[in-house]
Coordinates of C-alpha atoms and ligand atoms in Angstrom, one line a residue:
Chain M
M1 CA 34.6 -13.4 8.5
K2 CA 34.0 -14.1 12.1
N3 CA 37.7 -14.4 12.7
I4 CA 38.3 -11.0 11.2
W5 CA 35.7 -9.6 13.6
T6 CA 37.2 -11.4 16.6
I7 CA 40.7 -10.1 15.8
A8 CA 39.4 -6.6 15.1
K9 CA 37.5 -6.5 18.3
R10 CA 40.6 -7.4 20.3
E11 CA 42.7 -4.8 18.6
Y12 CA 40.0 -2.2 19.2
N13 CA 39.8 -3.0 22.9
N14 CA 43.6 -3.2 23.1
Y15 CA 44.0 0.4 22.0
F16 CA 42.0 1.5 25.0
G17 CA 43.9 -0.8 27.3
G18 CA 47.0 1.3 26.8
A19 CA 47.7 5.0 26.6
L20 CA 47.9 5.1 22.8
A21 CA 44.1 5.5 22.2
Y22 CA 43.9 8.5 24.5
V23 CA 47.0 10.1 23.2
V24 CA 45.7 9.8 19.6
M25 CA 42.3 11.0 20.6
A26 CA 43.7 14.0 22.4
A27 CA 46.1 14.7 19.5
V28 CA 43.1 14.9 17.1
L29 CA 40.3 16.3 19.2
F30 CA 42.3 19.0 20.9
P31 CA 43.6 20.8 17.7
L32 CA 40.3 20.2 16.0
G33 CA 38.4 21.8 18.9
I34 CA 40.7 24.8 18.9
Y35 CA 40.4 25.2 15.1
F36 CA 36.7 24.8 15.2
S37 CA 36.4 27.5 17.9
L38 CA 38.5 29.8 15.9
I39 CA 36.3 29.2 12.8
L40 CA 33.2 30.0 14.8
L41 CA 34.8 33.1 16.3
Y42 CA 36.1 34.3 13.0
N43 CA 32.8 33.8 11.3
S44 CA 30.8 35.5 14.1
Q45 CA 33.1 38.5 13.8
Q46 CA 32.7 38.5 10.0
G47 CA 29.0 38.2 10.5
L48 CA 29.1 41.4 12.6
Y49 CA 30.8 43.2 9.8
G50 CA 28.5 41.4 7.3
G51 CA 29.3 39.8 4.0
A52 CA 31.0 36.5 5.2
A53 CA 30.8 33.3 3.3
A54 CA 28.9 30.6 5.2
P55 CA 31.4 28.5 7.1
D56 CA 31.6 24.8 6.3
I57 CA 33.2 21.8 7.9
T58 CA 35.9 21.1 5.4
P59 CA 38.8 22.8 7.4
I60 CA 38.0 20.4 10.2
T61 CA 38.0 17.2 8.1
G62 CA 41.1 18.6 6.3
L63 CA 43.0 19.0 9.5
F64 CA 41.9 15.5 10.7
A65 CA 43.3 14.0 7.5
F66 CA 46.5 16.0 7.9
L67 CA 47.0 14.9 11.5
M68 CA 46.5 11.3 10.4
I69 CA 49.7 11.3 8.4
F70 CA 51.5 11.4 11.7
L71 CA 49.1 9.5 13.9
S72 CA 48.1 6.6 11.8
P73 CA 51.6 5.2 11.7
A74 CA 51.4 5.2 15.5
L75 CA 48.2 3.2 15.4
T76 CA 49.5 0.6 13.0
M77 CA 53.2 0.2 13.9
R78 CA 52.7 -2.4 16.5
L79 CA 49.8 -4.4 14.9
L80 CA 51.8 -7.1 13.3
S81 CA 55.4 -6.2 14.0
D82 CA 54.9 -6.8 17.7
E83 CA 53.2 -10.1 17.2
A84 CA 56.3 -11.2 15.3
R85 CA 58.7 -9.8 17.8
M86 CA 57.0 -11.3 20.8
G87 CA 56.4 -14.6 19.0
T88 CA 52.6 -14.4 19.6
I89 CA 52.2 -14.6 15.9
E90 CA 53.1 -18.3 16.3
L91 CA 49.8 -19.0 18.0
L92 CA 47.8 -17.0 15.4
L93 CA 49.5 -18.7 12.5
T94 CA 48.8 -22.2 14.1
A95 CA 45.2 -21.3 14.9
P96 CA 42.6 -22.1 12.3
I97 CA 42.7 -18.6 10.8
R98 CA 43.7 -17.6 7.3
D99 CA 46.6 -15.3 7.0
G100 CA 44.4 -12.9 5.1
E101 CA 41.9 -12.8 7.9
L102 CA 44.6 -11.9 10.3
V103 CA 45.8 -9.0 8.3
V104 CA 42.3 -7.7 7.5
G105 CA 41.3 -8.2 11.2
K106 CA 44.2 -6.0 12.3
W107 CA 43.3 -3.3 9.8
L108 CA 39.7 -3.4 10.7
G109 CA 40.5 -3.0 14.4
A110 CA 42.4 0.2 13.6
M111 CA 39.7 1.3 11.3
L112 CA 37.1 0.8 14.0
F113 CA 39.1 3.0 16.3
I114 CA 39.4 5.7 13.7
L115 CA 35.7 5.5 12.9
T116 CA 35.0 6.0 16.6
L117 CA 37.1 9.1 16.5
I118 CA 35.5 10.3 13.3
G119 CA 32.2 9.7 14.9
V120 CA 33.1 12.0 17.7
T121 CA 33.9 14.8 15.2
L122 CA 30.4 14.6 13.8
I123 CA 29.6 17.0 16.7
Y124 CA 31.2 19.8 14.7
P125 CA 28.9 19.8 11.7
I126 CA 25.9 19.5 14.0
V127 CA 27.1 22.4 16.1
L128 CA 27.9 24.4 13.0
N129 CA 24.5 23.7 11.5
N130 CA 23.0 25.5 14.5
F131 CA 25.0 28.6 13.9
V132 CA 24.4 28.9 10.2
S133 CA 21.1 29.7 8.6
P134 CA 19.6 28.2 6.6
G135 CA 21.9 25.4 7.7
I136 CA 25.0 23.9 6.2
D137 CA 25.2 21.9 3.0
W138 CA 25.0 18.3 4.2
M139 CA 26.0 16.9 0.8
V140 CA 29.4 18.5 1.3
V141 CA 29.6 17.0 4.8
V142 CA 28.8 13.5 3.5
S143 CA 31.4 13.8 0.7
A144 CA 34.0 15.2 3.1
Y145 CA 33.4 12.4 5.6
I146 CA 33.6 9.7 2.8
G147 CA 36.8 11.2 1.7
L148 CA 38.1 11.3 5.3
I149 CA 37.1 7.7 5.9
L150 CA 38.7 6.6 2.7
I151 CA 42.0 8.4 3.3
C152 CA 42.2 6.9 6.8
A153 CA 41.5 3.5 5.4
V154 CA 44.4 3.9 3.0
M155 CA 46.8 5.1 5.6
L156 CA 45.9 2.3 8.0
A157 CA 46.1 -0.4 5.4
L158 CA 49.5 0.8 4.2
G159 CA 50.6 0.9 7.9
V160 CA 49.3 -2.6 8.6
G161 CA 51.2 -3.9 5.5
I162 CA 54.4 -2.3 6.6
S163 CA 53.9 -3.5 10.2
A164 CA 53.8 -7.0 8.8
I165 CA 57.2 -6.5 7.1
F166 CA 59.1 -5.3 10.2
T167 CA 59.6 -6.9 13.6
N168 CA 60.6 -3.5 15.0
Q169 CA 57.7 -1.2 15.6
F170 CA 59.8 1.9 15.2
A171 CA 61.0 0.9 11.9
A172 CA 57.4 0.3 10.9
F173 CA 56.5 3.7 12.2
F174 CA 59.1 5.6 10.3
V175 CA 58.7 3.8 7.1
T176 CA 54.9 4.3 7.2
L177 CA 55.3 7.9 8.0
G178 CA 57.7 8.3 5.1
L179 CA 55.5 6.6 2.7
L180 CA 52.4 8.6 3.8
F181 CA 54.3 11.8 3.6
F182 CA 55.4 10.9 0.1
L183 CA 51.9 9.9 -1.1
Y184 CA 50.3 12.9 0.5
F185 CA 52.7 15.8 -0.2
M186 CA 55.3 14.7 -2.7
I187 CA 54.1 12.5 -5.3
G188 CA 51.8 15.2 -6.7
L189 CA 54.5 17.8 -7.0
P190 CA 55.6 17.0 -10.6
S191 CA 52.1 17.6 -11.9
G192 CA 52.7 21.3 -11.2
L193 CA 55.9 21.3 -13.2
L194 CA 55.1 19.1 -16.1
P195 CA 52.5 20.0 -18.8
Q196 CA 49.5 17.7 -19.4
S197 CA 51.2 14.4 -18.7
G198 CA 51.9 15.6 -15.2
Q199 CA 48.3 15.0 -14.3
I200 CA 49.1 11.4 -13.7
F201 CA 51.1 12.5 -10.6
N202 CA 48.2 14.4 -9.4
Y203 CA 46.1 11.3 -9.7
L204 CA 48.6 9.3 -7.6
S205 CA 48.5 11.9 -4.8
I206 CA 46.1 10.8 -2.0
Q207 CA 45.9 14.4 -1.0
S208 CA 44.4 15.5 -4.4
H209 CA 41.6 13.0 -4.2
F210 CA 40.9 13.8 -0.6
E211 CA 40.7 17.5 -1.2
R212 CA 38.3 17.1 -4.1
M213 CA 36.0 14.9 -1.9
N214 CA 36.5 17.2 1.0
S215 CA 35.2 20.1 -1.0
G216 CA 32.1 18.1 -2.0
T217 CA 33.1 16.4 -5.3
L218 CA 32.9 12.7 -5.0
T219 CA 34.8 11.2 -8.0
L220 CA 34.8 7.6 -9.0
G221 CA 38.5 7.8 -9.8
G222 CA 39.3 8.9 -6.3
I223 CA 37.3 6.2 -4.7
V224 CA 38.8 3.5 -6.9
Y225 CA 42.3 4.8 -6.3
D226 CA 41.9 4.8 -2.5
L227 CA 40.3 1.4 -2.4
S228 CA 43.0 -0.1 -4.6
L229 CA 45.6 1.4 -2.2
V230 CA 43.8 -0.3 0.7
V231 CA 43.9 -3.6 -1.1
F232 CA 47.5 -3.1 -2.0
G233 CA 48.5 -2.4 1.7
L234 CA 46.6 -5.4 3.0
F235 CA 48.0 -7.6 0.3
A236 CA 51.5 -6.5 1.1
G237 CA 50.9 -7.5 4.7
F238 CA 49.5 -10.8 3.6
T239 CA 52.5 -11.5 1.4
A240 CA 54.9 -10.5 4.2
I241 CA 53.3 -13.1 6.5
E242 CA 53.3 -15.8 3.8
T243 CA 56.9 -15.1 3.0
R244 CA 57.9 -15.4 6.6
R245 CA 56.2 -18.8 6.9
W246 CA 58.1 -20.2 3.9
R247 CA 61.4 -18.9 4.8
Chain V
M1 CA 46.9 -39.5 14.5
I2 CA 50.3 -38.1 13.7
K3 CA 52.0 -39.6 10.6
V4 CA 55.2 -38.1 9.5
S5 CA 57.2 -39.3 6.6
G6 CA 60.5 -38.1 5.1
L7 CA 60.1 -34.7 6.8
T8 CA 62.9 -32.3 6.0
K9 CA 63.4 -28.7 6.7
D10 CA 66.2 -26.4 5.5
Y11 CA 66.8 -23.0 6.8
G12 CA 68.7 -21.5 3.9
S13 CA 71.5 -23.9 3.5
R14 CA 71.3 -25.4 7.0
R15 CA 69.4 -28.6 7.3
A16 CA 67.5 -28.5 10.6
I17 CA 65.7 -31.8 10.3
D18 CA 66.6 -34.5 7.9
N19 CA 64.1 -37.1 6.6
L20 CA 62.2 -37.7 9.8
T21 CA 59.7 -40.5 9.8
F22 CA 57.6 -41.5 12.8
N23 CA 54.0 -42.1 13.9
A24 CA 52.0 -41.4 17.0
Q25 CA 48.7 -43.2 17.8
Q26 CA 45.7 -42.0 19.6
G27 CA 46.0 -42.5 23.4
E28 CA 49.8 -42.4 23.2
I29 CA 52.2 -39.9 24.7
V30 CA 55.3 -39.6 22.6
G31 CA 58.4 -37.9 23.8
F32 CA 60.7 -36.0 21.6
L33 CA 64.1 -36.1 23.2
G34 CA 67.2 -34.3 22.0
P35 CA 69.9 -31.8 22.8
N36 CA 69.7 -28.1 21.9
G37 CA 69.4 -27.5 18.2
A38 CA 68.4 -31.1 17.5
G39 CA 65.4 -30.0 15.6
K40 CA 62.5 -30.6 18.0
T41 CA 61.0 -27.2 17.8
T42 CA 61.4 -27.1 14.0
T43 CA 59.5 -30.4 13.7
M44 CA 56.8 -29.2 16.0
R45 CA 56.4 -26.0 14.1
I46 CA 55.9 -28.0 10.9
L47 CA 53.4 -30.3 12.5
T48 CA 51.3 -27.4 13.8
G49 CA 51.2 -25.7 10.5
Y50 CA 53.4 -22.7 11.4
M51 CA 55.7 -23.4 8.5
P52 CA 55.7 -25.8 5.7
P53 CA 58.4 -28.5 5.4
T54 CA 61.0 -28.3 2.6
D55 CA 60.3 -31.9 1.8
G56 CA 58.2 -34.8 3.1
E57 CA 54.7 -34.8 4.5
A58 CA 52.9 -34.8 7.8
I59 CA 49.3 -36.0 8.4
V60 CA 47.9 -34.7 11.7
A61 CA 44.5 -35.8 13.0
G62 CA 43.8 -37.2 9.5
Y63 CA 44.6 -34.0 7.6
D64 CA 47.7 -33.1 5.6
I65 CA 49.3 -30.2 7.4
V66 CA 50.2 -28.4 4.2
E67 CA 47.3 -29.2 1.9
E68 CA 44.5 -29.1 4.5
S69 CA 46.2 -26.9 7.0
L70 CA 43.1 -25.2 8.5
E71 CA 41.4 -28.5 9.1
A72 CA 44.5 -29.9 10.8
R73 CA 45.0 -26.8 12.8
K74 CA 41.5 -27.0 14.2
R75 CA 42.4 -30.2 15.8
I76 CA 45.8 -29.4 17.2
G77 CA 46.6 -27.8 20.6
Y78 CA 50.0 -26.2 20.6
L79 CA 52.2 -24.9 23.4
P80 CA 55.1 -23.2 21.7
E81 CA 58.5 -23.3 23.3
S82 CA 58.8 -19.7 24.4
V83 CA 55.1 -19.5 25.5
P84 CA 54.3 -16.3 23.6
L85 CA 51.5 -14.4 25.3
Y86 CA 50.1 -10.9 25.2
Q87 CA 51.5 -9.4 28.3
D88 CA 49.0 -6.6 28.4
M89 CA 46.0 -8.8 28.4
V90 CA 44.0 -10.2 31.2
V91 CA 44.2 -13.9 31.5
W92 CA 40.5 -14.4 31.1
D93 CA 40.2 -12.1 28.1
Y94 CA 43.1 -13.8 26.4
L95 CA 41.7 -17.3 26.8
Q96 CA 38.3 -16.0 25.7
Y97 CA 39.9 -14.5 22.6
M98 CA 41.7 -17.7 21.7
G99 CA 38.5 -19.6 22.4
E100 CA 36.6 -17.3 20.0
L101 CA 39.2 -17.8 17.3
R102 CA 38.8 -21.5 17.8
R103 CA 35.0 -21.1 17.5
I104 CA 34.3 -22.7 20.9
P105 CA 30.6 -22.5 21.7
N106 CA 30.2 -21.0 25.2
A107 CA 33.8 -20.0 25.3
G108 CA 33.4 -18.5 28.8
E109 CA 32.5 -21.8 30.4
R110 CA 35.3 -23.6 28.7
V111 CA 37.8 -20.9 29.8
E112 CA 36.7 -21.5 33.4
E113 CA 37.2 -25.2 33.0
V114 CA 40.7 -25.0 31.6
L115 CA 41.7 -22.4 34.2
E116 CA 40.5 -24.9 36.9
M117 CA 42.5 -27.6 35.2
V118 CA 45.8 -25.7 35.3
G119 CA 45.1 -24.2 38.7
L120 CA 44.9 -20.6 37.7
I121 CA 41.3 -19.7 38.3
D122 CA 42.2 -17.3 41.1
R123 CA 44.5 -15.3 38.6
A124 CA 41.8 -15.1 35.9
E125 CA 41.3 -11.4 36.4
G126 CA 45.0 -10.5 36.5
Y127 CA 47.2 -9.3 33.7
I128 CA 49.3 -12.0 32.0
G129 CA 52.4 -9.7 32.3
N130 CA 52.1 -9.9 36.1
L131 CA 52.2 -13.7 36.3
S132 CA 55.2 -15.7 37.3
K133 CA 57.0 -17.7 34.6
G134 CA 55.4 -20.9 35.7
M135 CA 52.0 -19.4 35.7
K136 CA 52.5 -18.1 32.2
Q137 CA 53.5 -21.6 31.2
R138 CA 50.2 -22.8 32.5
V139 CA 48.2 -20.1 30.7
G140 CA 49.9 -21.4 27.5
L141 CA 48.9 -24.9 28.4
A142 CA 45.3 -23.8 29.1
Q143 CA 45.3 -22.1 25.7
A144 CA 46.4 -25.4 24.1
L145 CA 43.7 -27.4 25.9
L146 CA 40.8 -25.0 25.1
H147 CA 39.3 -26.7 22.1
H148 CA 39.6 -30.3 23.2
P149 CA 42.3 -30.9 20.6
E150 CA 42.7 -34.4 19.3
V151 CA 46.4 -33.8 19.0
L152 CA 48.4 -31.9 21.6
I153 CA 51.9 -30.7 20.7
L154 CA 53.8 -29.4 23.7
D155 CA 57.3 -27.9 23.3
E156 CA 59.0 -28.3 26.6
P157 CA 55.8 -28.1 28.7
T158 CA 57.4 -28.3 32.1
I159 CA 60.3 -26.0 31.7
G160 CA 60.3 -23.3 34.3
L161 CA 57.8 -24.9 36.6
D162 CA 58.6 -25.7 40.3
P163 CA 58.7 -29.3 41.3
S164 CA 55.2 -29.6 42.6
Q165 CA 53.8 -28.0 39.5
V166 CA 55.9 -30.2 37.3
V167 CA 54.2 -33.1 39.0
E168 CA 50.8 -31.6 38.5
V169 CA 51.3 -30.7 34.9
R170 CA 52.6 -34.2 34.1
E171 CA 49.6 -35.6 35.8
L172 CA 47.4 -33.4 33.6
I173 CA 49.3 -34.5 30.4
R174 CA 49.1 -38.1 31.4
E175 CA 45.3 -37.7 31.9
I176 CA 44.9 -36.1 28.5
G177 CA 47.2 -38.6 26.9
K178 CA 44.8 -41.4 27.7
E179 CA 42.4 -40.4 25.0
R180 CA 44.4 -38.1 22.8
T181 CA 47.7 -38.0 21.1
V182 CA 50.4 -36.1 22.8
L183 CA 53.7 -35.2 21.4
L184 CA 56.0 -33.4 23.8
S185 CA 59.6 -32.4 23.6
T186 CA 61.9 -32.3 26.5
H187 CA 65.6 -32.3 27.5
L188 CA 64.7 -34.1 30.7
L189 CA 65.1 -37.8 30.6
N190 CA 63.2 -38.6 33.7
E191 CA 60.3 -36.7 32.2
A192 CA 60.4 -38.8 29.1
Q193 CA 60.9 -41.9 31.2
N194 CA 57.9 -41.4 33.5
L195 CA 55.5 -39.7 31.2
C196 CA 55.9 -41.1 27.7
D197 CA 54.9 -44.4 26.2
R198 CA 57.4 -44.0 23.5
V199 CA 60.5 -41.9 23.1
L200 CA 62.1 -40.6 19.9
I201 CA 65.6 -39.5 20.4
I202 CA 66.6 -36.9 17.9
N203 CA 70.0 -35.5 17.2
K204 CA 71.2 -33.1 14.6
G205 CA 67.9 -33.4 12.8
K206 CA 67.9 -37.2 12.6
I207 CA 66.1 -39.8 14.7
V208 CA 68.8 -41.8 16.4
A209 CA 66.6 -44.1 18.4
E210 CA 62.9 -44.8 18.7
D211 CA 61.4 -47.3 21.1
T212 CA 59.2 -47.7 24.2
T213 CA 60.8 -46.3 27.3
E214 CA 61.4 -49.7 28.8
N215 CA 62.9 -51.2 25.7
L216 CA 65.2 -48.2 25.3
Q217 CA 66.4 -48.7 28.8
S218 CA 66.9 -52.4 28.8
S219 CA 68.0 -53.4 25.3
L220 CA 69.2 -50.6 23.3
L221 CA 72.7 -50.3 24.5
G222 CA 72.6 -53.5 26.5
A223 CA 74.8 -52.5 29.4
E224 CA 74.1 -52.7 33.1
R225 CA 76.2 -51.3 35.9
A226 CA 76.7 -52.3 39.5
L227 CA 78.6 -50.9 42.5
V228 CA 80.8 -52.6 45.0
R229 CA 81.9 -51.1 48.3
V230 CA 84.3 -52.8 50.7
G231 CA 85.3 -51.9 54.2
G232 CA 88.9 -51.3 54.9
E233 CA 91.6 -51.1 52.2
N234 CA 90.5 -51.5 48.6
D235 CA 93.9 -51.9 47.1
G236 CA 93.7 -54.3 44.1
L237 CA 89.9 -54.4 44.2
V238 CA 89.8 -53.0 40.7
E239 CA 92.1 -55.7 39.4
T240 CA 90.1 -58.3 41.2
I241 CA 86.8 -57.2 39.6
K242 CA 88.5 -56.7 36.2
S243 CA 89.7 -60.3 36.4
V244 CA 86.1 -61.6 36.1
K245 CA 85.5 -62.3 32.4
G246 CA 83.0 -60.0 30.7
V247 CA 83.4 -57.1 33.1
R248 CA 84.0 -53.7 31.3
K249 CA 84.7 -50.2 32.3
V250 CA 85.7 -50.5 35.9
K251 CA 86.2 -47.2 37.8
V252 CA 86.7 -46.1 41.3
N253 CA 84.3 -43.4 42.7
D254 CA 85.5 -40.6 44.8
D255 CA 84.2 -42.3 47.9
G256 CA 86.2 -45.5 47.2
A257 CA 83.3 -47.6 45.9
V258 CA 84.0 -49.3 42.6
E259 CA 81.6 -49.3 39.7
F260 CA 81.6 -51.7 36.8
E261 CA 79.6 -52.4 33.7
F262 CA 78.6 -55.6 32.0
A263 CA 76.5 -56.7 29.0
S264 CA 72.9 -57.1 30.1
G265 CA 71.6 -60.6 29.5
K266 CA 74.8 -62.0 31.0
D267 CA 74.5 -61.3 34.7
L268 CA 78.0 -61.2 36.2
R269 CA 76.9 -59.9 39.6
A270 CA 77.2 -63.2 41.4
E271 CA 80.6 -63.9 40.0
V272 CA 81.9 -60.5 40.9
A273 CA 80.6 -60.8 44.4
K274 CA 82.3 -64.2 44.7
A275 CA 85.6 -62.9 43.4
V276 CA 85.5 -60.0 45.9
V277 CA 84.8 -62.2 48.9
T278 CA 87.2 -64.9 48.0
N279 CA 89.9 -62.3 47.7
N280 CA 89.2 -61.4 51.4
Y281 CA 87.7 -58.0 50.9
E282 CA 85.2 -57.0 53.5
L283 CA 82.1 -56.6 51.2
I284 CA 79.7 -54.1 52.7
E285 CA 77.6 -53.0 49.8
F286 CA 76.7 -54.5 46.4
R287 CA 74.2 -52.6 44.4
S288 CA 72.8 -52.8 40.9
L289 CA 72.8 -49.4 39.2
G290 CA 70.8 -50.3 36.2
M291 CA 71.1 -48.2 33.2
S292 CA 69.4 -44.8 33.0
L293 CA 68.1 -43.2 29.9
E294 CA 70.5 -40.4 30.8
E295 CA 73.4 -42.4 29.7
I296 CA 71.7 -43.9 26.7
F297 CA 70.9 -40.4 25.7
L298 CA 74.4 -39.0 26.1
E299 CA 75.8 -42.0 24.4
L300 CA 73.5 -41.7 21.4
T301 CA 73.7 -38.0 21.0
H302 CA 77.4 -37.4 21.7
G303 CA 78.8 -40.6 20.4
E304 CA 78.4 -41.6 16.8
G305 CA 74.8 -42.5 17.5
K306 CA 75.4 -46.2 17.4
R307 CA 72.3 -48.3 17.1
Ligands
ATP1 N1 64.2 -19.5 12.2 C1 65.3 -20.1 12.0 N2 66.2 -19.7 11.1 C2 67.4 -20.3 10.9 N3 67.8 -21.4 11.6 C3 66.9 -21.9 12.5 C4 65.7 -21.3 12.8 N4 65.1 -22.0 13.8 C5 65.9 -23.0 14.1 N5 67.0 -23.0 13.4 C6 68.2 -23.9 13.4 O1 67.6 -25.2 13.2 C7 68.3 -26.1 14.1 C8 67.2 -26.8 15.0 O2 66.6 -25.9 15.8 P1 65.4 -26.2 16.8 O3 65.0 -24.9 17.4 O4 64.4 -27.0 16.0 O5 66.1 -27.1 17.9 P2 65.5 -27.7 19.2 O6 65.7 -29.2 19.2 O7 64.2 -27.2 19.5 O8 66.5 -27.1 20.3 P3 66.2 -26.6 21.8 O9 66.3 -27.9 22.7 O10 67.4 -25.7 22.1 O11 64.9 -26.0 21.9 C9 69.3 -25.3 14.9 O12 70.5 -25.5 14.3 C10 68.8 -23.9 14.8 O13 69.9 -23.0 14.8
MG2 MG1 63.3 -26.2 20.9

């Protein structure tokens, strides 16, 4: 456990050592800030004319999740591929660390970074709460943020797993991007075309679960699905490292 | 401390090491000598737990490197061949990180100590990427020493260092080798000669010779050489020397001196000298050349590996 933490801490600090952390932060906070201002503006105008629904935070968390499809591959692409390319993995694999600890540590490092960023966005519901009377529905906020954290965890775990498979970070980036795109937008499509049985495709879509949680409905199915994808991603990474050892 | 038996590794269908068996004791520095592609790095990677062998077993610091890998790895310090380091990390932070992974109590103090040992304390705050090659090599060495490992495995530890640093690093290794087990690989014979207690010569994945440095030198091939230089003309000198029974491989150097070889244990130097003088050559130099590991090495690895 301590090893996981040590590795996570290094990755976390490492993000801030380079430009990536700031690029990702800007790429999230800038659009979110604009979007949030527009929401406030729109609602204040609606308020003037009367009869507006109370604004909530879900467009913001929804935009965050959408942006993560493109940004999370950038956060995970290097994590294990670069260790293999530069050979630094040789010292990690000969240190007294389990391969699983290495993979989970890398993922946790990325997770901590995203959690920091998510933490910053908590400013929006707090601000929003001041504009709305009698205040916003905090249960929806909690549910939306759980959904956001879960979908980020899924994206980062899949990214870490793919990063362990490739030695080229760009290959890792594009494969991760493709997979996330597929899981977010495409896998759910057949559900609209097929009767009944098509619901299974809806269940496989990470977007459908996220949107339900984002609108305030926490479902056990959604949480279980997301957590199993996290386990799957990390296990894929673990397997890739084990396989490389035995080759 | 290191017990290797029947170690074999195949990369696909290529056999990189073939049935290696050797030991290394505590307080012993063992040199692993061999040409490119001999299998030195492969062996070391197995011993450090980086990859499992195809066959055979290795016990390092009392633990089986496959079955009890984590326990063994705790006790091994490893300097990989290419010295892989995080270029974008500060030297100090890197060592601190490796120290934490190794669960060193007061990692900070120990980092300072090893940086002193390798002479890099004044670069502690700098980025690894900005260090010279030799300095990076020493960061790698510092990393290997951090946790007071019982067994130190160094893959070409002095490559890329300048001569004065080579001397320093060897001094350091010698010091460590007094109490711990050191296995190092090298292409440099003089390094093996003046650093190692014992040398394993490996070629094409097989150990072709194993002995103490002295023994290898004196008895393995059993040949000694000497050089004769005469003033004035040296016509016929080669024939004169050849005429002494037991002399082999006579050759004339570019500068006119003549070298010859004879079986050690049967000293022919006096006889050759006498033959030279009685044939009225003006003998101005007579020198024993001994036998360097260099030649033993070339002979063993390029010839049939006679033993
Ligand atoms: N990852 C690998 N995949 C396939 N073959 C490999 C791999 N690593 C090494 N080999 C092969 O195994 C053999 C031994 O290589 P190894 O690196 O152990 O030699 P070495 O003695 O360390 O050589 P050098 O002095 O050049 O460092 C070589 O034929 C090499 O091509
Ligand atoms: Mg090598």
